[in-house]
Amino acid sequence: GDSRHYPIGLLFDLHASNTALPWNIIVHFKNFPESELLHCLTKDAVEAHFMSCIKEADALKHKSQVINEMQKKDHKQLWMGLQNDKFDQFWAINRKLMEYPTEEGGFRYVPFRIYQNL
């Protein structure tokens, strides 16, 4: 099978139409494919992984200045907005992470992650 992993937003942009989601999601509770997917045992583990990725990306984009200026409540709002599908709640915080630093001529680096089975 295809061993590439793409962000859900990219997949949505590539495959969605104006009328319907491009896929149905089926959740299985047995025989988890450990060799193919990251297995997070708790919601806290998923949140910690998410925040770690956000911090890594901000380190590349803004030298960690944006994430370091945020308070714990901002981190929680970002996560809760994502978890509960509340775009406005999420975007109120995430837009700070997406702002283009014009005084520096743009982002230093654009973060992306490649997953590959070895």
XYZ file of C-alpha atoms in Angstrom:
118
model
C 0.000 0.000 0.000
C 0.854 3.666 -0.105
C 3.168 4.464 2.812
C 2.946 8.251 2.475
C 1.119 10.267 5.115
C -0.344 13.638 4.165
C -1.911 16.243 6.465
C -5.687 16.018 6.550
C -6.014 19.624 5.329
C -3.995 18.876 2.200
C -6.044 15.759 1.479
C -9.245 17.722 1.965
C -8.093 20.462 -0.425
C -7.128 17.888 -3.041
C -10.229 15.698 -2.849
C -13.183 17.662 -1.417
C -16.046 19.024 -3.446
C -18.353 21.858 -2.460
C -21.110 19.442 -1.549
C -19.611 16.548 0.389
C -16.639 15.351 2.353
C -14.298 13.252 0.226
C -14.269 10.251 2.575
C -16.093 8.311 5.249
C -14.174 7.542 8.414
C -14.410 4.073 9.918
C -13.041 3.567 13.414
C -11.802 0.105 14.406
C -11.173 -0.776 18.038
C -9.227 -4.017 17.527
C -6.098 -4.991 15.579
C -4.628 -1.479 15.472
C -2.045 -1.233 12.617
C 0.926 -0.291 14.836
C 3.389 -0.431 11.952
C 1.349 2.050 9.866
C -0.129 4.614 12.274
C 1.015 6.526 15.329
C -0.818 4.976 18.277
C -1.613 7.430 21.047
C -3.162 5.688 24.019
C -4.845 8.721 25.606
C -6.280 12.101 24.633
C -3.498 13.671 26.691
C -0.901 11.870 24.558
C -2.542 13.147 21.366
C -2.659 16.693 22.775
C 1.002 16.518 23.832
C 2.012 15.278 20.369
C -0.040 18.040 18.703
C 1.513 20.764 20.877
C 4.980 19.351 20.254
C 4.407 19.616 16.500
C 3.104 23.178 16.877
C 6.198 24.136 18.875
C 8.526 22.556 16.315
C 6.808 24.411 13.474
C 6.921 27.732 15.321
C 10.626 27.248 16.007
C 11.179 27.100 12.247
C 8.734 29.844 11.296
C 9.183 32.401 14.082
C 12.210 31.263 16.135
C 9.673 30.090 18.778
C 8.703 33.687 19.538
C 4.957 33.253 18.954
C 4.458 30.049 20.948
C 6.655 31.330 23.786
C 4.539 34.487 24.107
C 1.354 32.440 24.443
C -0.052 31.466 27.798
C -1.161 27.974 28.803
C -4.790 29.028 28.249
C -3.930 29.903 24.620
C -2.426 26.448 24.100
C -5.561 24.915 25.604
C -7.855 27.053 23.417
C -5.925 25.997 20.303
C -6.257 22.332 21.229
C -9.896 22.501 22.342
C -10.895 24.376 19.188
C -9.300 21.658 17.073
C -10.663 18.797 19.169
C -14.218 20.163 19.245
C -14.296 21.329 15.602
C -14.714 24.979 16.643
C -12.905 26.833 13.872
C -13.309 30.350 15.337
C -11.955 29.219 18.709
C -9.017 27.472 17.007
C -8.289 30.259 14.513
C -8.275 33.010 17.167
C -5.007 31.462 18.386
C -3.710 29.718 15.261
C -3.744 32.907 13.157
C -0.889 34.215 15.341
C 1.141 31.180 14.314
C 0.354 31.808 10.650
C 1.173 35.525 10.505
C 3.791 36.419 7.951
C 6.734 38.289 9.532
C 7.130 41.034 6.900
C 9.996 42.734 8.722
C 12.069 39.605 8.137
C 10.939 39.163 4.540
C 8.659 36.231 5.396
C 9.019 32.956 7.221
C 12.572 31.770 7.840
C 11.528 28.228 6.970
C 8.271 26.517 6.063
C 7.872 23.391 8.208
C 6.699 20.133 6.729
C 7.115 16.543 7.785
C 7.750 13.471 5.680
C 6.787 10.037 6.982
C 8.249 7.011 5.302
C 8.243 3.327 6.096
C 11.745 1.887 6.206
